[in-house]
Coordinates of C-alpha atoms and ligand atoms in Angstrom, one line a residue:
M15 CA -8.6 -30.3 13.1
C16 CA -8.5 -26.5 13.6
G17 CA -8.5 -23.8 16.3
I18 CA -11.2 -21.2 16.5
V19 CA -11.4 -18.0 18.6
G20 CA -14.1 -15.4 18.9
Y21 CA -14.5 -12.2 21.1
V22 CA -17.2 -9.7 21.8
G23 CA -17.0 -7.1 24.5
P24 CA -15.5 -3.7 25.5
R25 CA -11.9 -4.5 24.7
K26 CA -10.0 -4.3 21.3
A27 CA -10.6 -7.7 19.8
Y28 CA -7.4 -8.1 17.7
P29 CA -4.8 -8.8 20.5
I30 CA -7.2 -11.3 22.1
L31 CA -7.8 -13.1 18.9
L32 CA -4.1 -13.2 17.9
K33 CA -2.9 -14.5 21.3
G34 CA -5.7 -17.0 21.2
L35 CA -4.6 -18.3 17.8
Y36 CA -1.0 -18.8 19.1
R37 CA -2.4 -20.7 22.0
L38 CA -4.3 -23.0 19.6
E39 CA -1.6 -23.5 16.9
Y40 CA -1.0 -27.0 18.1
R41 CA -4.5 -27.8 16.7
G42 CA -3.4 -27.1 13.2
Y43 CA -1.1 -24.6 11.5
D44 CA -1.3 -24.6 7.7
S45 CA -3.2 -21.3 7.3
A46 CA -4.8 -18.7 9.6
G47 CA -7.1 -15.7 9.4
L48 CA -9.4 -13.3 11.2
A49 CA -12.4 -11.0 10.7
L50 CA -13.1 -7.8 12.7
I51 CA -15.9 -5.3 12.7
N52 CA -14.8 -1.7 12.9
S53 CA -17.0 0.5 10.6
S54 CA -17.3 -2.5 8.3
L55 CA -16.6 -6.3 8.4
N56 CA -12.8 -6.6 7.6
M57 CA -11.2 -10.0 6.9
Y58 CA -7.6 -11.0 6.6
K59 CA -6.2 -14.5 6.0
T60 CA -3.1 -16.2 4.7
H61 CA -1.5 -19.6 4.0
G62 CA 1.1 -20.4 6.7
K63 CA 1.3 -20.1 10.4
V64 CA -0.2 -17.6 12.8
S65 CA 3.1 -15.6 12.7
D66 CA 2.7 -15.3 8.9
L67 CA -0.8 -13.9 9.5
E68 CA 0.5 -11.4 12.1
N69 CA 3.3 -10.3 9.7
S70 CA 0.7 -9.7 7.0
L71 CA -1.4 -7.4 9.2
R72 CA 1.2 -4.6 9.8
D73 CA -0.7 -1.8 7.9
K74 CA -4.2 -3.2 8.2
D75 CA -7.3 -1.7 10.0
L76 CA -7.3 -3.8 13.2
E77 CA -9.7 -1.7 15.2
G78 CA -12.9 -3.2 16.5
T79 CA -14.2 -4.8 19.7
I80 CA -15.7 -7.9 18.0
G81 CA -14.0 -10.5 15.9
I82 CA -13.4 -14.1 15.0
A83 CA -10.1 -15.9 14.2
H84 CA -9.0 -19.4 12.9
T85 CA -5.9 -21.5 12.6
R86 CA -6.4 -24.4 10.1
W87 CA -5.4 -28.0 9.6
A88 CA -6.7 -28.7 6.1
T89 CA -9.4 -31.2 5.5
H90 CA -11.2 -29.9 2.4
G91 CA -9.2 -27.9 0.0
E92 CA -5.4 -27.5 0.1
P93 CA -3.8 -25.1 2.5
N94 CA -3.8 -21.7 0.7
D95 CA -5.0 -18.1 1.2
I96 CA -8.4 -18.7 -0.4
N97 CA -9.2 -21.9 1.6
A98 CA -8.0 -20.3 4.8
H99 CA -10.8 -19.3 7.2
P100 CA -12.9 -17.1 7.8
H101 CA -15.2 -17.4 4.9
F102 CA -17.6 -14.7 3.7
S103 CA -21.3 -15.2 2.8
P104 CA -22.4 -14.1 -0.7
T105 CA -23.1 -10.5 0.4
K106 CA -19.9 -10.4 2.5
K107 CA -22.1 -9.3 5.5
L108 CA -21.5 -12.6 7.3
A109 CA -18.2 -14.4 8.1
I110 CA -17.7 -17.8 9.5
I111 CA -14.9 -19.9 11.1
H112 CA -15.3 -23.7 11.4
N113 CA -13.6 -26.7 12.9
G114 CA -14.9 -30.1 11.6
I115 CA -16.2 -31.7 8.4
I116 CA -19.5 -31.2 6.7
E117 CA -20.0 -34.6 5.0
N118 CA -22.9 -33.5 2.8
Y119 CA -21.3 -30.3 1.6
S120 CA -21.0 -31.2 -2.0
S121 CA -24.8 -31.9 -2.5
L122 CA -25.5 -28.6 -0.6
K123 CA -23.0 -26.8 -2.8
E124 CA -24.6 -28.2 -6.0
E125 CA -28.0 -27.0 -4.8
L126 CA -26.7 -23.5 -4.0
I127 CA -24.9 -23.2 -7.4
N128 CA -28.2 -24.2 -9.0
R129 CA -29.7 -21.2 -7.2
G130 CA -27.1 -19.0 -8.7
Y131 CA -24.5 -18.8 -6.0
T132 CA -20.7 -18.8 -6.8
F133 CA -17.9 -19.9 -4.5
Q134 CA -14.3 -18.7 -4.0
S135 CA -12.9 -21.7 -2.1
D136 CA -13.0 -25.5 -2.1
T137 CA -14.0 -25.6 1.5
D138 CA -17.1 -27.1 3.1
T139 CA -17.2 -24.1 5.4
E140 CA -18.0 -21.6 2.6
V141 CA -20.9 -23.8 1.6
L142 CA -22.3 -23.5 5.2
I143 CA -22.2 -19.7 5.3
H144 CA -23.8 -19.5 1.9
L145 CA -26.6 -21.8 3.1
I146 CA -27.1 -19.7 6.2
E147 CA -27.4 -16.5 4.3
D148 CA -29.7 -18.1 1.7
I149 CA -32.0 -19.2 4.5
Q150 CA -31.9 -15.8 6.2
V151 CA -32.8 -14.0 3.0
N152 CA -35.4 -16.4 1.6
E153 CA -37.1 -17.4 4.8
K154 CA -36.9 -13.9 6.2
V155 CA -35.7 -15.1 9.6
D156 CA -33.1 -13.6 11.9
L157 CA -29.5 -14.9 11.9
F158 CA -29.8 -17.1 14.9
E159 CA -32.8 -18.8 13.4
A160 CA -31.1 -19.1 10.0
V161 CA -28.1 -20.8 11.6
R162 CA -30.4 -23.2 13.5
I163 CA -32.4 -24.1 10.4
A164 CA -29.2 -24.6 8.3
L165 CA -27.6 -26.9 10.9
N166 CA -30.6 -29.2 10.6
Q167 CA -29.5 -29.8 7.0
I168 CA -25.9 -30.6 8.0
F169 CA -24.4 -34.0 8.3
G170 CA -20.9 -34.2 9.9
A171 CA -19.0 -32.4 12.6
Y172 CA -18.8 -28.6 13.3
A173 CA -17.7 -26.0 15.8
I174 CA -18.5 -22.7 14.2
V175 CA -18.6 -19.0 15.1
I176 CA -20.4 -16.5 12.9
I177 CA -20.0 -12.7 12.9
S178 CA -22.4 -10.3 11.1
Q179 CA -21.8 -6.8 9.9
D180 CA -25.5 -5.9 10.5
H181 CA -25.2 -7.1 14.2
P182 CA -21.9 -5.8 15.5
D183 CA -22.9 -6.6 19.0
K184 CA -23.2 -10.3 18.8
L185 CA -21.6 -13.6 17.8
I186 CA -23.3 -16.9 17.1
A187 CA -21.7 -20.2 17.9
A188 CA -22.7 -23.9 17.4
K189 CA -21.1 -27.3 17.8
K190 CA -21.5 -30.9 16.9
G191 CA -18.7 -33.4 17.2
S192 CA -15.9 -30.7 17.5
P193 CA -15.1 -29.0 20.7
L194 CA -16.3 -25.5 21.6
V195 CA -16.1 -23.6 24.9
I196 CA -17.6 -20.1 25.8
G197 CA -15.8 -18.0 28.4
L198 CA -18.0 -15.6 30.4
G199 CA -16.5 -12.2 31.4
E200 CA -18.0 -8.9 32.5
D201 CA -20.2 -8.0 29.5
E202 CA -17.8 -9.8 27.3
F203 CA -17.5 -13.3 25.9
F204 CA -14.6 -15.4 24.6
I205 CA -15.3 -18.4 22.4
A206 CA -12.7 -21.0 21.5
S207 CA -11.9 -24.6 20.6
D208 CA -10.6 -25.2 24.1
A209 CA -9.8 -23.2 27.3
A210 CA -6.2 -22.2 26.4
P211 CA -7.2 -18.8 24.8
I212 CA -9.8 -18.1 27.5
V213 CA -8.1 -19.0 30.8
E214 CA -6.2 -15.7 31.3
Y215 CA -9.5 -13.7 31.0
T216 CA -12.0 -15.7 32.9
K217 CA -12.5 -19.0 34.8
N218 CA -16.2 -19.2 34.1
V219 CA -17.0 -21.3 31.1
V220 CA -19.8 -23.1 29.3
Y221 CA -19.1 -26.2 27.2
L222 CA -21.6 -26.3 24.4
N223 CA -23.1 -29.7 23.8
D224 CA -23.7 -31.3 20.5
E225 CA -26.4 -29.7 18.3
E226 CA -26.5 -26.6 20.5
V227 CA -26.5 -23.1 19.1
A228 CA -25.5 -20.1 21.2
T229 CA -25.7 -16.4 20.8
V230 CA -23.7 -14.0 23.0
N231 CA -23.6 -10.2 23.0
R232 CA -21.8 -7.3 24.6
Q233 CA -24.8 -6.7 27.0
G234 CA -23.6 -10.0 28.7
E235 CA -26.5 -12.1 27.4
L236 CA -25.9 -15.7 26.5
K237 CA -28.7 -17.7 24.9
I238 CA -28.6 -21.4 24.0
K239 CA -31.0 -23.5 22.0
T240 CA -30.8 -26.9 20.4
I241 CA -31.0 -27.1 16.7
R242 CA -34.4 -28.6 17.4
N243 CA -35.4 -25.2 18.8
Q244 CA -35.4 -26.3 22.5
E245 CA -34.2 -23.6 25.0
K246 CA -31.3 -24.7 27.1
T247 CA -30.0 -23.2 30.4
P248 CA -26.3 -22.6 30.2
Y249 CA -24.3 -24.8 32.7
I250 CA -21.5 -22.6 33.9
Q251 CA -18.3 -24.5 35.1
K252 CA -15.2 -23.2 36.8
L253 CA -12.0 -23.7 34.8
E254 CA -9.2 -25.6 36.5
L255 CA -6.6 -24.7 33.9
Q256 CA -3.9 -22.2 35.0
L257 CA -2.3 -20.0 32.4
S258 CA 1.2 -21.1 33.6
A259 CA 0.1 -24.6 32.7
I260 CA 0.0 -23.6 29.1
E261 CA 3.2 -21.7 28.9
K262 CA 6.5 -23.5 28.4
S263 CA 7.7 -22.7 31.9
G264 CA 11.2 -22.0 30.7
F265 CA 11.7 -25.2 28.7
P266 CA 12.7 -24.9 25.0
H267 CA 9.8 -27.0 23.9
F268 CA 6.4 -28.0 25.2
M269 CA 7.4 -31.6 24.7
L270 CA 10.4 -31.4 27.1
K271 CA 8.3 -29.5 29.6
E272 CA 5.7 -32.3 29.5
I273 CA 8.4 -35.1 29.7
Y274 CA 9.6 -33.4 32.9
E275 CA 6.1 -32.9 34.2
Q276 CA 5.6 -36.7 34.5
P277 CA 6.4 -37.1 38.2
R278 CA 3.6 -34.6 38.9
S279 CA 1.2 -35.8 36.2
I280 CA 1.5 -39.4 37.2
K281 CA 0.9 -38.3 40.8
D282 CA -2.1 -36.3 39.7
S283 CA -3.5 -39.3 37.9
M284 CA -3.3 -41.2 41.2
R285 CA -4.5 -38.3 43.4
G286 CA -7.5 -39.2 45.4
R287 CA -7.6 -42.6 43.8
L288 CA -4.8 -44.5 45.6
N289 CA -4.1 -45.0 49.3
A290 CA -1.5 -47.7 49.7
A291 CA -1.5 -47.7 53.5
K292 CA -5.2 -48.4 53.6
G293 CA -5.1 -50.7 50.5
I294 CA -7.6 -48.5 48.7
V295 CA -8.0 -47.8 45.0
S296 CA -11.1 -45.8 44.2
L297 CA -11.9 -44.5 40.7
G298 CA -14.9 -42.3 41.3
G299 CA -15.7 -41.9 37.7
I300 CA -16.4 -45.5 37.1
I301 CA -17.6 -46.6 40.6
D302 CA -21.1 -47.3 39.2
Y303 CA -19.6 -49.6 36.6
E304 CA -17.3 -51.6 38.9
Q305 CA -19.6 -54.6 38.7
K306 CA -19.4 -54.4 34.9
F307 CA -15.6 -54.7 35.1
I308 CA -15.8 -57.6 37.7
T309 CA -18.2 -59.6 35.6
A310 CA -16.9 -58.6 32.2
R311 CA -16.4 -61.6 29.9
R312 CA -14.3 -59.4 27.6
I313 CA -12.8 -55.9 27.5
I314 CA -12.4 -54.2 24.1
I315 CA -9.9 -51.3 24.2
I316 CA -10.2 -48.9 21.3
A317 CA -7.8 -46.0 20.6
C318 CA -5.4 -44.6 18.1
G319 CA -1.7 -43.9 18.1
T320 CA 0.0 -43.6 21.4
S321 CA -3.3 -44.2 23.2
W322 CA -3.5 -47.5 21.4
H323 CA 0.0 -48.3 22.8
A324 CA -1.3 -47.5 26.3
G325 CA -4.2 -49.8 25.5
M326 CA -1.7 -52.6 24.6
V327 CA -0.2 -52.2 28.1
G328 CA -3.8 -52.4 29.4
E329 CA -4.2 -55.8 27.8
Y330 CA -1.3 -57.2 29.7
L331 CA -2.5 -55.6 32.9
F332 CA -6.2 -56.7 32.7
E333 CA -5.3 -60.3 31.6
D334 CA -2.3 -60.7 33.9
L335 CA -3.8 -59.1 37.0
A336 CA -7.6 -59.3 36.6
R337 CA -7.8 -62.4 34.4
I338 CA -10.2 -60.6 32.0
P339 CA -9.8 -61.4 28.2
V340 CA -8.9 -58.2 26.4
E341 CA -8.8 -57.2 22.7
V342 CA -7.0 -54.0 21.7
E343 CA -8.4 -52.4 18.6
Y344 CA -7.3 -49.6 16.3
A345 CA -10.4 -47.5 16.4
S346 CA -10.1 -46.8 12.6
E347 CA -10.2 -50.5 11.9
F348 CA -12.8 -51.5 14.5
R349 CA -15.4 -49.0 13.2
Y350 CA -15.3 -50.4 9.6
R351 CA -14.7 -54.2 10.0
N352 CA -18.2 -55.0 11.1
P353 CA -16.9 -56.3 14.5
I354 CA -18.8 -58.7 16.7
I355 CA -20.0 -56.7 19.8
Y356 CA -22.0 -58.2 22.6
E357 CA -24.2 -56.3 25.0
D358 CA -22.2 -57.5 27.9
D359 CA -18.9 -56.2 26.3
L360 CA -17.0 -53.6 28.2
V361 CA -15.4 -51.1 25.9
V362 CA -12.6 -48.9 27.2
A363 CA -11.9 -45.9 24.9
I364 CA -8.6 -44.1 25.4
S365 CA -8.0 -40.7 24.1
Q366 CA -5.8 -37.8 25.3
S367 CA -7.7 -35.1 23.3
G368 CA -11.1 -36.8 23.6
E369 CA -11.8 -35.5 20.1
T370 CA -10.2 -38.2 17.8
A371 CA -12.8 -38.9 15.1
D372 CA -12.1 -42.6 14.6
T373 CA -12.3 -43.2 18.4
L374 CA -15.5 -41.3 18.6
A375 CA -17.0 -43.2 15.8
A376 CA -15.9 -46.6 17.2
I377 CA -17.6 -45.6 20.5
E378 CA -20.8 -44.8 18.7
L379 CA -20.7 -48.1 16.9
A380 CA -20.1 -50.1 20.2
K381 CA -22.8 -48.0 22.0
S382 CA -25.3 -48.8 19.2
K383 CA -24.7 -52.5 19.8
G384 CA -25.5 -52.1 23.6
A385 CA -21.9 -52.3 24.9
T386 CA -20.9 -50.3 28.0
I387 CA -18.3 -47.6 27.2
I388 CA -15.8 -46.4 29.7
G389 CA -13.6 -43.4 28.7
I390 CA -10.0 -42.5 29.7
C391 CA -9.5 -39.0 28.5
N392 CA -7.2 -36.1 29.4
V393 CA -9.4 -33.1 28.3
V394 CA -12.2 -32.4 30.6
G395 CA -15.5 -31.8 28.9
S396 CA -14.2 -33.3 25.6
S397 CA -16.5 -35.0 23.2
I398 CA -15.4 -38.6 24.1
A399 CA -15.7 -37.8 27.8
R400 CA -19.3 -36.8 27.2
V401 CA -20.4 -39.7 24.9
T402 CA -19.1 -42.5 27.1
H403 CA -21.3 -44.0 29.9
A404 CA -18.6 -43.3 32.5
G405 CA -14.9 -42.7 32.7
S406 CA -11.8 -41.3 34.4
Y407 CA -9.8 -38.3 33.5
T408 CA -6.0 -38.8 33.4
H409 CA -5.5 -35.3 34.9
A410 CA -2.2 -35.0 33.1
G411 CA -2.8 -31.3 32.4
P412 CA -2.8 -29.8 29.0
E413 CA -0.5 -31.7 26.6
I414 CA 0.5 -29.1 24.0
G415 CA 3.4 -31.0 22.3
V416 CA 1.9 -33.0 19.4
A417 CA 3.9 -36.0 20.4
S418 CA 2.2 -37.5 23.4
T419 CA 4.4 -38.2 26.5
K420 CA 2.8 -37.4 29.9
A421 CA -0.6 -38.4 28.6
F422 CA 0.7 -41.9 27.8
T423 CA 2.2 -42.5 31.2
S424 CA -1.0 -41.1 32.8
Q425 CA -3.1 -43.4 30.7
V426 CA -1.0 -46.4 31.7
T427 CA -1.2 -45.3 35.3
L428 CA -5.0 -45.2 35.2
L429 CA -5.2 -48.6 33.5
T430 CA -2.9 -50.0 36.2
L431 CA -5.2 -48.6 38.9
M432 CA -8.2 -50.1 37.2
A433 CA -6.6 -53.5 36.7
L434 CA -5.4 -53.6 40.3
S435 CA -8.7 -52.5 41.7
I436 CA -10.6 -55.2 39.7
A437 CA -8.1 -57.9 40.6
D438 CA -8.5 -57.1 44.3
K439 CA -12.3 -57.0 44.1
K440 CA -12.4 -60.3 42.2
G441 CA -10.1 -61.8 44.9
I442 CA -7.6 -62.9 42.3
I443 CA -4.7 -61.1 43.9
S444 CA -3.5 -61.8 47.4
K445 CA -3.9 -58.9 49.9
S446 CA -0.1 -58.9 50.6
R447 CA 0.7 -58.7 46.8
F448 CA -2.0 -56.0 46.4
Y449 CA -0.6 -53.9 49.3
Q450 CA 2.9 -54.4 47.9
L451 CA 2.0 -53.2 44.4
L452 CA 0.0 -50.2 45.7
S453 CA 3.0 -49.2 47.8
E454 CA 5.3 -49.6 44.8
M455 CA 2.9 -47.6 42.7
E456 CA 3.1 -44.7 45.1
A457 CA 6.8 -44.8 44.6
I458 CA 6.7 -44.5 40.8
P459 CA 6.6 -40.7 40.5
A460 CA 9.9 -40.6 42.5
K461 CA 11.4 -43.3 40.3
V462 CA 10.4 -41.3 37.2
E463 CA 12.0 -38.2 38.8
K464 CA 15.2 -40.3 39.2
T465 CA 15.0 -41.6 35.6
L466 CA 14.8 -38.0 34.3
Q467 CA 18.3 -37.5 35.6
L468 CA 19.5 -39.7 32.7
N469 CA 18.7 -36.7 30.4
D470 CA 22.3 -35.7 29.8
Y471 CA 23.3 -39.3 29.0
L472 CA 20.4 -39.6 26.6
L473 CA 21.6 -36.4 24.9
D474 CA 25.1 -38.0 24.5
I475 CA 23.6 -41.1 22.9
S476 CA 21.5 -38.9 20.7
K477 CA 24.6 -37.1 19.4
V478 CA 25.9 -40.5 18.2
F479 CA 22.7 -41.7 16.5
H480 CA 20.9 -38.6 15.3
A481 CA 21.9 -39.2 11.7
A482 CA 20.8 -42.9 11.6
K483 CA 18.4 -43.8 8.9
N484 CA 16.5 -46.5 10.7
F485 CA 15.9 -47.8 14.2
L486 CA 14.6 -51.0 15.6
Y487 CA 12.9 -51.1 19.1
L488 CA 12.5 -54.5 20.8
G489 CA 10.6 -55.5 23.9
R490 CA 8.8 -58.5 25.4
G491 CA 5.7 -58.8 27.5
Y492 CA 4.7 -55.6 29.2
N493 CA 7.6 -54.0 27.3
F494 CA 6.5 -54.9 23.8
P495 CA 4.0 -51.9 23.8
V496 CA 6.8 -49.7 25.1
A497 CA 8.9 -50.7 22.1
L498 CA 6.0 -49.7 19.8
E499 CA 5.6 -46.4 21.6
G500 CA 9.4 -45.7 21.6
A501 CA 9.4 -46.2 17.8
L502 CA 6.4 -44.0 17.3
K503 CA 8.0 -41.2 19.4
L504 CA 11.1 -41.3 17.3
K505 CA 9.5 -41.4 13.9
E506 CA 6.8 -38.7 14.5
I507 CA 9.3 -36.0 15.7
S508 CA 12.6 -36.9 14.1
Y509 CA 11.2 -38.3 10.8
I510 CA 13.6 -41.3 11.2
H511 CA 12.0 -44.6 10.2
A512 CA 11.6 -46.8 13.3
E513 CA 9.8 -50.0 14.0
G514 CA 8.7 -51.5 17.3
Y515 CA 8.7 -55.3 17.4
P516 CA 8.2 -58.2 19.9
A517 CA 11.9 -59.2 20.6
A518 CA 11.4 -62.8 19.7
E519 CA 9.7 -61.9 16.5
M520 CA 12.9 -60.4 15.2
K521 CA 14.0 -63.9 14.0
H522 CA 10.9 -64.0 11.7
G523 CA 12.2 -61.4 9.3
P524 CA 13.4 -58.1 10.8
I525 CA 16.8 -59.7 11.7
A526 CA 17.6 -59.4 8.0
L527 CA 17.7 -55.6 8.5
I528 CA 20.4 -55.9 11.2
D529 CA 23.8 -54.5 10.3
E530 CA 26.4 -52.1 11.7
E531 CA 24.2 -49.2 10.6
M532 CA 21.2 -50.3 12.6
P533 CA 20.8 -49.0 16.1
V534 CA 18.6 -51.5 18.1
V535 CA 16.9 -50.2 21.2
V536 CA 16.1 -53.2 23.5
I537 CA 14.1 -52.9 26.7
A538 CA 15.9 -55.6 28.7
T539 CA 14.8 -55.0 32.3
K540 CA 15.2 -57.7 34.9
K541 CA 11.6 -58.9 35.0
G542 CA 9.6 -61.0 32.6
A543 CA 11.4 -63.0 29.9
Y544 CA 14.8 -61.4 30.7
D545 CA 16.9 -64.4 29.7
K546 CA 15.1 -64.6 26.4
V547 CA 15.7 -61.0 25.7
L548 CA 19.4 -61.5 26.5
S549 CA 19.5 -64.1 23.7
N550 CA 17.8 -61.7 21.4
I551 CA 20.5 -59.2 22.1
Q552 CA 23.2 -61.8 21.3
E553 CA 21.4 -62.5 18.0
V554 CA 21.7 -58.8 17.1
K555 CA 25.3 -58.5 18.2
A556 CA 26.2 -61.5 16.1
R557 CA 25.0 -59.5 13.1
K558 CA 27.0 -56.4 14.1
G559 CA 23.9 -54.5 15.2
I560 CA 24.3 -51.7 17.7
I561 CA 22.6 -52.3 21.0
I562 CA 21.1 -49.5 23.1
A563 CA 19.7 -51.3 26.1
I564 CA 17.3 -50.1 28.8
V565 CA 18.2 -52.2 31.8
T566 CA 17.4 -52.4 35.5
E567 CA 19.8 -50.4 37.7
G568 CA 22.9 -52.5 38.6
D569 CA 22.4 -55.1 35.8
K570 CA 26.0 -55.9 34.6
A571 CA 25.1 -58.8 32.4
V572 CA 23.6 -56.7 29.6
N573 CA 26.4 -54.2 30.1
K574 CA 28.8 -56.7 28.6
L575 CA 26.7 -57.1 25.5
A576 CA 25.3 -53.6 24.8
D577 CA 27.0 -50.7 23.2
Y578 CA 25.0 -48.3 25.4
T579 CA 23.3 -49.2 28.7
I580 CA 20.6 -47.0 30.2
E581 CA 19.9 -48.1 33.8
I582 CA 16.5 -47.3 35.2
P583 CA 15.3 -47.8 38.8
E584 CA 14.1 -51.3 39.7
T585 CA 10.4 -51.7 39.9
D586 CA 7.7 -54.4 39.6
E587 CA 7.2 -55.8 36.1
I588 CA 3.8 -54.1 35.7
F589 CA 5.2 -50.7 36.3
V590 CA 8.2 -50.9 33.9
P591 CA 6.2 -49.5 31.0
I592 CA 5.8 -46.2 32.8
I593 CA 9.5 -45.9 33.7
A594 CA 11.1 -47.4 30.6
S595 CA 9.1 -44.9 28.4
I596 CA 11.0 -41.9 29.9
P597 CA 14.5 -42.6 28.4
L598 CA 12.8 -43.4 25.1
Q599 CA 10.9 -40.1 25.2
L600 CA 14.2 -38.2 25.9
L601 CA 16.1 -40.1 23.2
S602 CA 13.5 -39.2 20.6
Y603 CA 13.3 -35.6 21.8
H604 CA 17.1 -35.0 21.6
I605 CA 17.5 -36.7 18.3
A606 CA 14.7 -34.6 16.8
V607 CA 16.2 -31.4 18.2
L608 CA 19.7 -32.3 16.9
R609 CA 18.1 -32.9 13.5
G610 CA 16.5 -29.4 13.6
C611 CA 13.0 -30.8 13.5
N612 CA 10.0 -28.8 14.8
V613 CA 9.5 -30.9 17.9
D614 CA 6.3 -29.4 19.2
Q615 CA 4.6 -29.2 15.7
P616 CA 6.1 -32.0 13.6
R617 CA 5.3 -31.8 9.9
N618 CA 2.0 -33.3 8.7
L619 CA 0.8 -33.9 12.2
A620 CA -1.8 -32.2 14.4
K621 CA -2.4 -32.7 18.1
S622 CA -5.8 -34.2 17.8
V623 CA -7.1 -35.9 14.6
T624 CA -10.7 -34.9 14.5
V625 CA -11.1 -36.0 10.9
E626 CA -11.1 -39.5 9.4
Ligands
LIG26 C1 1.0 -39.4 19.8 O1 2.3 -39.0 20.0 C2 0.5 -39.0 18.4 N1 0.5 -37.6 18.4 C3 -0.9 -39.6 18.0 O2 -0.6 -40.9 17.7 C4 -2.0 -39.6 19.1 O3 -1.7 -40.5 20.1 C5 -3.3 -40.2 18.4 O4 -3.6 -39.3 17.4 C6 -4.5 -40.4 19.4 O5 -4.8 -39.1 19.9 P1 -5.8 -39.1 21.2 O6 -5.1 -39.8 22.3 O7 -6.0 -37.6 21.4 O8 -7.1 -39.8 20.8

């Protein structure tokens, strides 16, 4: 998964491209590069981060008002200078940047080698630009046409921008399966993987659709065609994103900023959708599919990572409240295990980025079998948002930290609204209970705000345990997925091994791990199988395990057993996952910072996994 940026217009391109790369670094950061046209087409690229690229450019010719730039997360070819983007065509008159995977690149490469071409890199991207120039030269067509013809020979995903020394006034862009957005300025265009590099210059954007090719020039002309040669009228949208939303707003890390944004992001997820006083839940994006939910024989939730944990909470919500059978599937497993999918299945695909390749592929599989697909995404205009039949955006705002926090609580908020709405429409839940839950739901953002006040205490606990080698997270019922999510948060940013487990399952093996070196985080809030969780805590204590317990405010019983007790505001059982997640996010964050880890860009990870 990579970040791409392009600019053509009256301004100097280099500062725009560089700042754009910094804004996109969360998409991948193992190598970076750029190409500019001044009197000729100049290209600079390097292994490492955007800052390494910037440092390498001190004495270079960075003039020019047209350019492309790229920050990479390697898929083909290891991260090094040669495999960094952009890539030249054989004559070095064309350069390309690319986000995605060309699945048939090796057969294309073989063909091109047979025609006498040579290659510098191991990338699929270099094959594409060679193919484009080969078509341009041999079929004597213009660049736009050559790109269009070439893309008809491509299998896989791409978001590309191409620059040409012979046409210093225009850029060509195309996409399929990877995101690409075009910003429209005054006789200038900005092209990027998402809106972050664009928003400070213009709010007018066009999201390219799959298999569309666009050309933009400094005369302010934008032309779009499908790769099947059908003219398309650009659909210009207004960007909601504010620049401040992308900056850290004074926090040391995006992750901490996003943890503290949760009172607002949860409120935004409910905005216009919940009116407790009137007993109304209305999810506009899926209103036309409400009947599908009400009559659903089965809901299949597909997702990856943290979104899969949100889906696990969704299972408890839909089964407990709406009495609909639910299966929660890892998208990567679902797409390959030849699953049984019925036409009346309702699939709910959850994805923060809306670009996760496995989730996209699982959606396509379910769609091909006739199932109805509802999306829960955070990125407006993302690929998943556009391939599902309907859906709701979480409206959590841009989540830059690679470890998902506010997106998770917003996903759970949306799933809770859906389950409550369906339960009410199916007449399964009494009106009094329905009103009571809606009223409590409106109070959740304030309770999250209150929970954030535990931050200093969580820092104190982190100072005790940041050197631990392993952690165990235990929860039951609605809190079992919270235990899974807490463990993932810790391991993905602090690199400490951690496992989430159903509390009762501990007896079936993991209890062998318990000793005085093992911190055990237990979500032991007052609702659900509270007494059973108390016994699990005693089992851990009996083996000298260290207990860090998340409890309901005022609970003194657990206090006597636990080494550390974190009291969170009382709420209904179905809302505990949202609140209990907050201290676990803070615990992971502080431990990771104390261990000197790169919290916002953990090693080996990228914000959105757009490759298999
Ligand atoms: C979450 O902290 C992780 N970064 C990762 O598991 C993520 O949730 C997963 O890759 C799914 O991403 P998506 O929600 O954008 O589809």
